Coordinates of C-alpha atoms and ligand atoms in Angstrom, one line a residue:
M17 CA 103.3 39.8 72.7
T18 CA 101.1 39.7 75.8
D19 CA 101.5 42.3 78.5
P20 CA 101.6 40.0 81.6
Y21 CA 101.0 42.9 84.0
T22 CA 97.4 43.8 82.9
L23 CA 94.4 42.0 84.3
Q24 CA 93.3 39.4 81.8
D25 CA 91.8 35.9 81.3
P26 CA 94.6 33.3 81.5
T27 CA 92.7 30.9 79.2
T28 CA 93.1 33.4 76.3
Q29 CA 96.3 35.2 77.4
Y30 CA 98.2 33.2 74.8
P31 CA 96.9 31.2 71.8
K32 CA 95.6 27.7 71.8
A33 CA 97.5 25.3 69.6
G34 CA 96.3 24.7 66.1
P35 CA 97.5 23.2 62.7
E36 CA 100.2 25.9 62.5
F37 CA 101.9 24.3 65.6
E38 CA 102.6 21.1 63.5
Q39 CA 106.3 21.4 62.6
Q40 CA 109.5 19.4 63.0
Q41 CA 113.2 20.3 63.3
K42 CA 116.2 18.2 64.1
A43 CA 117.2 18.3 67.8
P44 CA 118.2 20.6 69.5
G45 CA 116.5 22.9 67.0
L46 CA 116.4 26.7 66.6
Q47 CA 113.6 28.7 68.3
K48 CA 114.0 31.5 65.8
E49 CA 112.8 29.2 63.1
M50 CA 109.6 28.1 64.9
T51 CA 106.0 29.3 64.1
P52 CA 104.8 30.8 66.2
V53 CA 108.0 31.9 67.8
P54 CA 107.8 31.1 71.5
D55 CA 107.4 34.2 73.8
C56 CA 110.3 34.3 76.2
G57 CA 109.4 37.7 77.6
E58 CA 111.8 39.6 75.2
E59 CA 109.2 42.4 74.8
S60 CA 107.4 42.1 78.1
Y61 CA 109.5 41.1 81.1
R62 CA 109.9 44.0 83.5
G63 CA 112.6 43.7 86.2
T64 CA 112.3 45.4 89.6
G65 CA 115.8 44.9 91.0
R66 CA 115.0 41.7 92.8
L67 CA 118.4 40.0 91.8
A68 CA 120.6 43.1 91.8
G69 CA 124.3 42.3 91.7
R70 CA 123.7 38.5 91.6
K71 CA 125.9 36.1 89.6
A72 CA 124.0 33.4 87.8
I73 CA 124.4 30.3 85.6
V74 CA 121.5 29.3 83.4
T75 CA 121.7 26.1 81.3
G76 CA 119.6 25.7 78.2
A77 CA 119.7 29.4 78.0
D78 CA 119.5 29.9 74.2
S79 CA 115.8 29.0 73.9
G80 CA 112.5 28.2 75.5
I81 CA 112.3 28.3 79.3
G82 CA 116.1 28.8 79.9
R83 CA 116.0 31.8 77.6
A84 CA 113.1 33.3 79.4
V85 CA 114.9 32.7 82.7
A86 CA 118.1 34.3 81.5
I87 CA 116.3 37.4 80.2
A88 CA 114.3 37.7 83.5
F89 CA 117.4 37.3 85.7
A90 CA 119.3 39.9 83.7
R91 CA 116.4 42.4 83.9
E92 CA 116.3 41.8 87.7
G93 CA 119.9 42.8 87.9
A94 CA 122.0 39.6 87.6
D95 CA 125.0 38.8 85.5
V96 CA 124.3 35.6 83.6
L97 CA 126.5 32.9 82.2
L98 CA 124.7 31.1 79.3
S99 CA 125.1 27.3 78.7
Y100 CA 123.8 25.8 75.4
L101 CA 124.9 23.5 72.6
P102 CA 127.2 24.8 69.9
E103 CA 124.5 24.2 67.2
E104 CA 122.3 26.7 69.0
E105 CA 124.6 29.7 68.5
A106 CA 122.1 31.7 66.5
D107 CA 119.5 31.6 69.3
A108 CA 122.2 32.2 71.9
K109 CA 123.4 35.4 70.1
Q110 CA 120.0 36.9 70.6
V111 CA 120.0 36.2 74.3
V112 CA 123.5 37.7 74.6
A113 CA 122.3 40.9 73.0
L114 CA 119.2 41.1 75.3
I115 CA 121.3 40.7 78.4
E116 CA 123.7 43.4 77.2
E117 CA 120.8 45.7 76.5
A118 CA 119.7 45.1 80.1
G119 CA 123.1 46.5 81.2
R120 CA 124.4 43.2 82.7
K121 CA 127.5 41.1 82.0
T122 CA 127.1 37.9 80.2
V123 CA 129.4 35.0 79.2
A124 CA 128.3 32.6 76.4
L125 CA 129.9 29.2 77.0
P126 CA 128.5 26.5 74.6
G127 CA 129.3 22.9 75.3
D128 CA 127.9 19.4 76.0
L129 CA 126.4 18.8 79.5
K130 CA 127.0 15.1 79.1
D131 CA 130.6 16.0 79.7
K132 CA 131.6 16.4 83.3
T133 CA 134.6 18.6 82.5
Y134 CA 132.2 21.1 80.7
C135 CA 129.8 21.1 83.7
E136 CA 132.7 22.0 86.0
K137 CA 133.9 24.6 83.6
L138 CA 130.6 26.4 83.7
V139 CA 131.1 27.0 87.5
S140 CA 134.8 27.9 87.3
T141 CA 134.1 30.3 84.4
A142 CA 131.3 32.1 86.2
V143 CA 133.5 32.5 89.3
Q144 CA 136.3 33.8 87.2
E145 CA 134.3 36.2 85.1
F146 CA 131.7 37.4 87.6
G147 CA 133.7 37.0 90.9
G148 CA 131.4 34.4 92.4
L149 CA 128.2 32.4 92.0
D150 CA 124.8 32.9 93.8
I151 CA 122.2 31.4 91.5
L152 CA 122.3 28.2 89.5
A153 CA 119.3 27.5 87.2
N154 CA 119.5 24.1 85.7
V155 CA 117.1 24.3 82.8
A156 CA 118.6 22.2 80.0
G157 CA 117.0 18.9 79.1
K158 CA 116.7 16.1 76.6
Q159 CA 113.3 14.7 75.5
Q160 CA 112.9 12.2 72.7
F161 CA 109.7 10.2 72.5
V162 CA 109.8 6.4 71.8
K163 CA 106.6 4.5 71.6
D164 CA 107.9 1.0 72.5
I165 CA 110.5 0.1 75.0
A166 CA 111.8 -2.4 72.4
D167 CA 112.9 0.6 70.3
L168 CA 114.4 2.6 73.2
T169 CA 118.2 2.2 72.7
D170 CA 120.8 2.0 75.5
E171 CA 122.4 5.0 73.8
Q172 CA 119.3 7.2 74.2
F173 CA 118.5 6.0 77.7
D174 CA 122.1 6.9 78.7
E175 CA 122.1 10.3 77.0
T176 CA 118.8 11.3 78.6
F177 CA 120.1 10.4 82.0
K178 CA 123.5 12.1 81.4
T179 CA 121.9 15.3 80.1
N180 CA 119.0 15.5 82.7
V181 CA 120.4 13.9 85.8
Y182 CA 124.2 13.5 85.8
S183 CA 124.8 17.1 84.6
L184 CA 122.7 18.3 87.6
F185 CA 124.9 16.2 90.0
W186 CA 128.1 17.5 88.4
I187 CA 127.1 21.2 88.2
C188 CA 125.5 21.3 91.7
K189 CA 128.6 19.6 93.2
A190 CA 130.9 22.1 91.7
A191 CA 128.6 25.1 92.4
L192 CA 128.1 24.2 96.1
K193 CA 131.9 24.6 96.7
Q194 CA 131.5 28.2 95.6
M195 CA 128.1 29.2 97.0
K196 CA 127.7 31.4 100.1
P197 CA 124.7 31.6 102.3
G198 CA 121.7 33.1 100.4
S199 CA 122.6 31.3 97.2
S200 CA 119.8 29.4 95.4
I201 CA 119.7 26.4 93.1
I202 CA 116.7 25.9 90.9
N203 CA 116.2 22.6 88.9
T204 CA 113.7 21.9 86.2
T205 CA 111.5 18.9 86.6
S206 CA 108.1 18.4 84.8
I207 CA 104.5 17.3 85.1
Q208 CA 105.9 14.2 83.6
A209 CA 107.4 13.3 87.0
Y210 CA 103.8 12.8 88.3
K211 CA 101.8 11.9 85.1
P212 CA 104.3 10.1 82.9
S213 CA 103.4 9.6 79.2
P214 CA 103.9 6.1 78.0
I215 CA 106.1 7.4 75.1
L216 CA 108.4 9.3 77.4
L217 CA 109.7 6.4 79.6
D218 CA 113.3 7.6 79.9
Y219 CA 112.5 11.3 80.1
A220 CA 109.7 11.0 82.6
T221 CA 111.9 8.8 84.8
T222 CA 114.7 11.5 84.8
K223 CA 112.1 14.2 85.8
A224 CA 111.0 12.1 88.8
A225 CA 114.7 11.7 89.7
I226 CA 115.2 15.5 89.5
N227 CA 112.3 16.1 92.0
T228 CA 113.8 13.6 94.4
F229 CA 117.4 14.9 93.9
T230 CA 116.1 18.4 94.7
K231 CA 114.3 17.4 97.9
S232 CA 117.3 15.4 99.1
L233 CA 119.9 18.0 98.3
A234 CA 117.8 20.8 99.8
Q235 CA 117.9 19.2 103.2
Q236 CA 121.7 18.5 102.9
V237 CA 122.6 22.1 102.3
A238 CA 119.9 24.0 104.3
S239 CA 122.2 24.5 107.3
K240 CA 124.7 26.2 104.9
G241 CA 122.0 28.8 104.1
I242 CA 121.6 27.5 100.5
R243 CA 118.2 26.7 99.1
V244 CA 117.4 24.1 96.5
N245 CA 114.0 24.1 94.7
A246 CA 112.5 23.0 91.4
V247 CA 110.0 24.3 88.8
A248 CA 107.7 21.7 87.2
P249 CA 106.4 23.1 83.9
G250 CA 103.4 21.6 82.0
P251 CA 103.2 21.7 78.3
V252 CA 105.2 24.8 77.2
W253 CA 105.7 25.8 73.6
T254 CA 109.5 25.4 73.0
P255 CA 112.0 23.7 70.6
L256 CA 112.0 20.6 72.8
Q257 CA 108.5 19.7 71.6
I258 CA 109.1 20.0 67.9
T259 CA 112.5 18.3 67.8
G260 CA 111.3 14.8 68.7
G261 CA 109.8 15.6 72.1
Q262 CA 106.3 14.8 70.8
P263 CA 105.0 13.1 67.7
Q264 CA 104.3 15.8 65.1
E265 CA 100.6 15.0 64.8
V266 CA 99.8 15.8 68.5
L267 CA 101.3 19.3 68.3
K268 CA 98.1 20.8 66.9
E269 CA 96.4 20.0 70.2
F270 CA 99.4 20.7 72.4
G271 CA 98.3 21.8 75.8
S272 CA 94.6 21.4 75.1
Q273 CA 94.2 18.8 77.9
T274 CA 95.2 21.2 80.6
P275 CA 92.4 22.9 82.7
L276 CA 93.5 26.2 81.1
G277 CA 93.1 24.6 77.7
R278 CA 96.2 25.9 76.0
P279 CA 100.0 25.5 76.0
G280 CA 102.1 27.7 78.3
Q281 CA 104.7 30.1 77.0
P282 CA 108.3 30.3 78.4
A283 CA 107.6 33.8 79.5
E284 CA 105.0 32.3 82.0
M285 CA 107.7 30.1 83.6
A286 CA 110.4 32.8 84.3
P287 CA 108.6 34.4 87.3
A288 CA 108.7 31.1 89.1
Y289 CA 112.5 30.9 88.7
V290 CA 112.9 34.6 89.8
F291 CA 110.8 34.0 92.9
L292 CA 112.9 30.9 93.9
A293 CA 116.2 32.7 93.1
S294 CA 115.3 35.8 95.2
P295 CA 115.2 36.2 99.0
E296 CA 111.4 36.7 98.7
S297 CA 111.3 32.9 98.9
S298 CA 113.7 32.7 101.9
Y299 CA 111.6 30.1 103.8
V300 CA 111.1 27.9 100.7
S301 CA 113.4 25.0 100.1
G302 CA 113.0 21.5 98.8
E303 CA 109.8 22.7 97.0
T304 CA 108.5 22.0 93.5
L305 CA 106.6 24.9 92.0
N306 CA 104.2 23.6 89.4
A307 CA 103.5 25.9 86.5
N308 CA 101.4 23.6 84.4
G309 CA 98.1 25.2 83.4
G310 CA 96.2 23.9 86.4
T311 CA 96.7 20.2 86.3
P312 CA 96.5 18.8 89.9
T313 CA 99.8 17.3 91.3
P314 CA 100.6 15.3 94.4
Ligands
LIG402 P1 114.5 24.0 74.8 O1 114.7 23.1 73.7 O2 114.3 25.4 74.5 O3 115.6 23.9 75.9 C1 116.3 22.7 76.1 C2 117.8 23.1 76.1 O4 118.6 22.1 76.6 C3 118.3 23.4 74.7 O5 118.1 24.7 74.2 C4 119.8 23.0 74.9 O6 120.5 24.2 75.0 C5 119.9 22.3 76.2 N1 120.5 21.0 76.0 C6 120.0 19.8 75.6 N2 120.9 18.8 75.6 C7 122.1 19.4 76.0 C8 123.4 19.0 76.1 N3 123.8 17.7 75.9 N4 124.4 19.9 76.5 C9 124.0 21.2 76.7 N5 122.8 21.7 76.6 C10 121.8 20.8 76.2 O7 113.2 23.4 75.5 P2 112.5 23.8 76.9 O8 111.2 23.2 76.9 O9 112.6 25.2 77.3 O10 113.3 22.9 78.0 C11 113.8 23.4 79.2 C12 113.5 22.5 80.3 O11 112.2 22.5 80.6 C13 114.0 21.0 80.1 O12 114.6 20.5 81.3 C14 112.6 20.3 79.9 O13 112.7 19.0 80.3 C15 111.8 21.2 80.8 N6 110.3 21.0 80.6 C16 109.8 21.5 79.4 C17 108.5 21.3 79.2 C18 107.8 21.8 77.9 O14 106.7 21.4 77.7 N7 108.5 22.5 77.0 C19 107.6 20.7 80.1 C20 108.2 20.3 81.3 C21 109.6 20.5 81.5
LIG403 MG1 117.7 25.5 72.3

């Protein structure tokens, strides 16, 4: 655990990758079985009431960045509905316990975001259980590397787009019917939107789409007093990367190409989502906040 509130050198705040980072699990994977276990702020995130009384949905909330966001939102005072896949129950249970420890309400609603009915149910359940919806953090995503377009199947191409783009459309559409002025939507794009890897053809394309979707929707709903922004992480140590997101052999150097020279941890992403969810960012909409270890972006 690193105390993020003390002055320190960001190049050494978290470890560089090494041989111990080389590991594989079947997607979607369990974070509790990773070495090292990603830091999602479980021991460190300190809330200051910035989201007091808010009602939030977080997708991909069992592990990685979504888990860090769910913990941070709850410690800032929000009730949080958690979306994740049924296979991830063991990770999700830990998040439920952490949110309850923070004294907030939580609803765990596993399901498949490729299913429109499930996406709509996330919104109706949040409204029913919490009495409304003010914050939607779309964090879930699918990333499977394929080296040659000849081997990229229609099935994978379709699943990556359904998970990363269609689900966003379905959840945002349902959420906007419920959201009042002051509400905030935060999507999750990637450095891959600007610097696509050749082996992430389908994934990188969805992340560019998410950036554009965010900027278009932000303008559409601005007059309703609703803000829409995105966070663009760089290489972050999460289950996504060890479940087919990257070839196993590159994991020992994961994040080394960034100016800060190391992978990010989910705990370092959460404050960006909190900022965009809270009225502190009241004049920010249609923006992409890059948290990528210092790589220049357009
Ligand atoms: P993660 O594996 O911890 O989270 C991804 C989550 O997506 C899973 O936990 C799962 O709950 C959810 N998910 C995937 N398919 C789903 C489906 N069909 N239905 C329901 N849920 C589904 O990994 P992460 O890295 O924290 O990923 C979170 C987001 O961050 C993703 O959108 C990813 O593209 C983005 N991102 C990650 C990195 C990185 O380096 N880790 C970099 C840039 C962007
Ligand atoms: Mg997971």
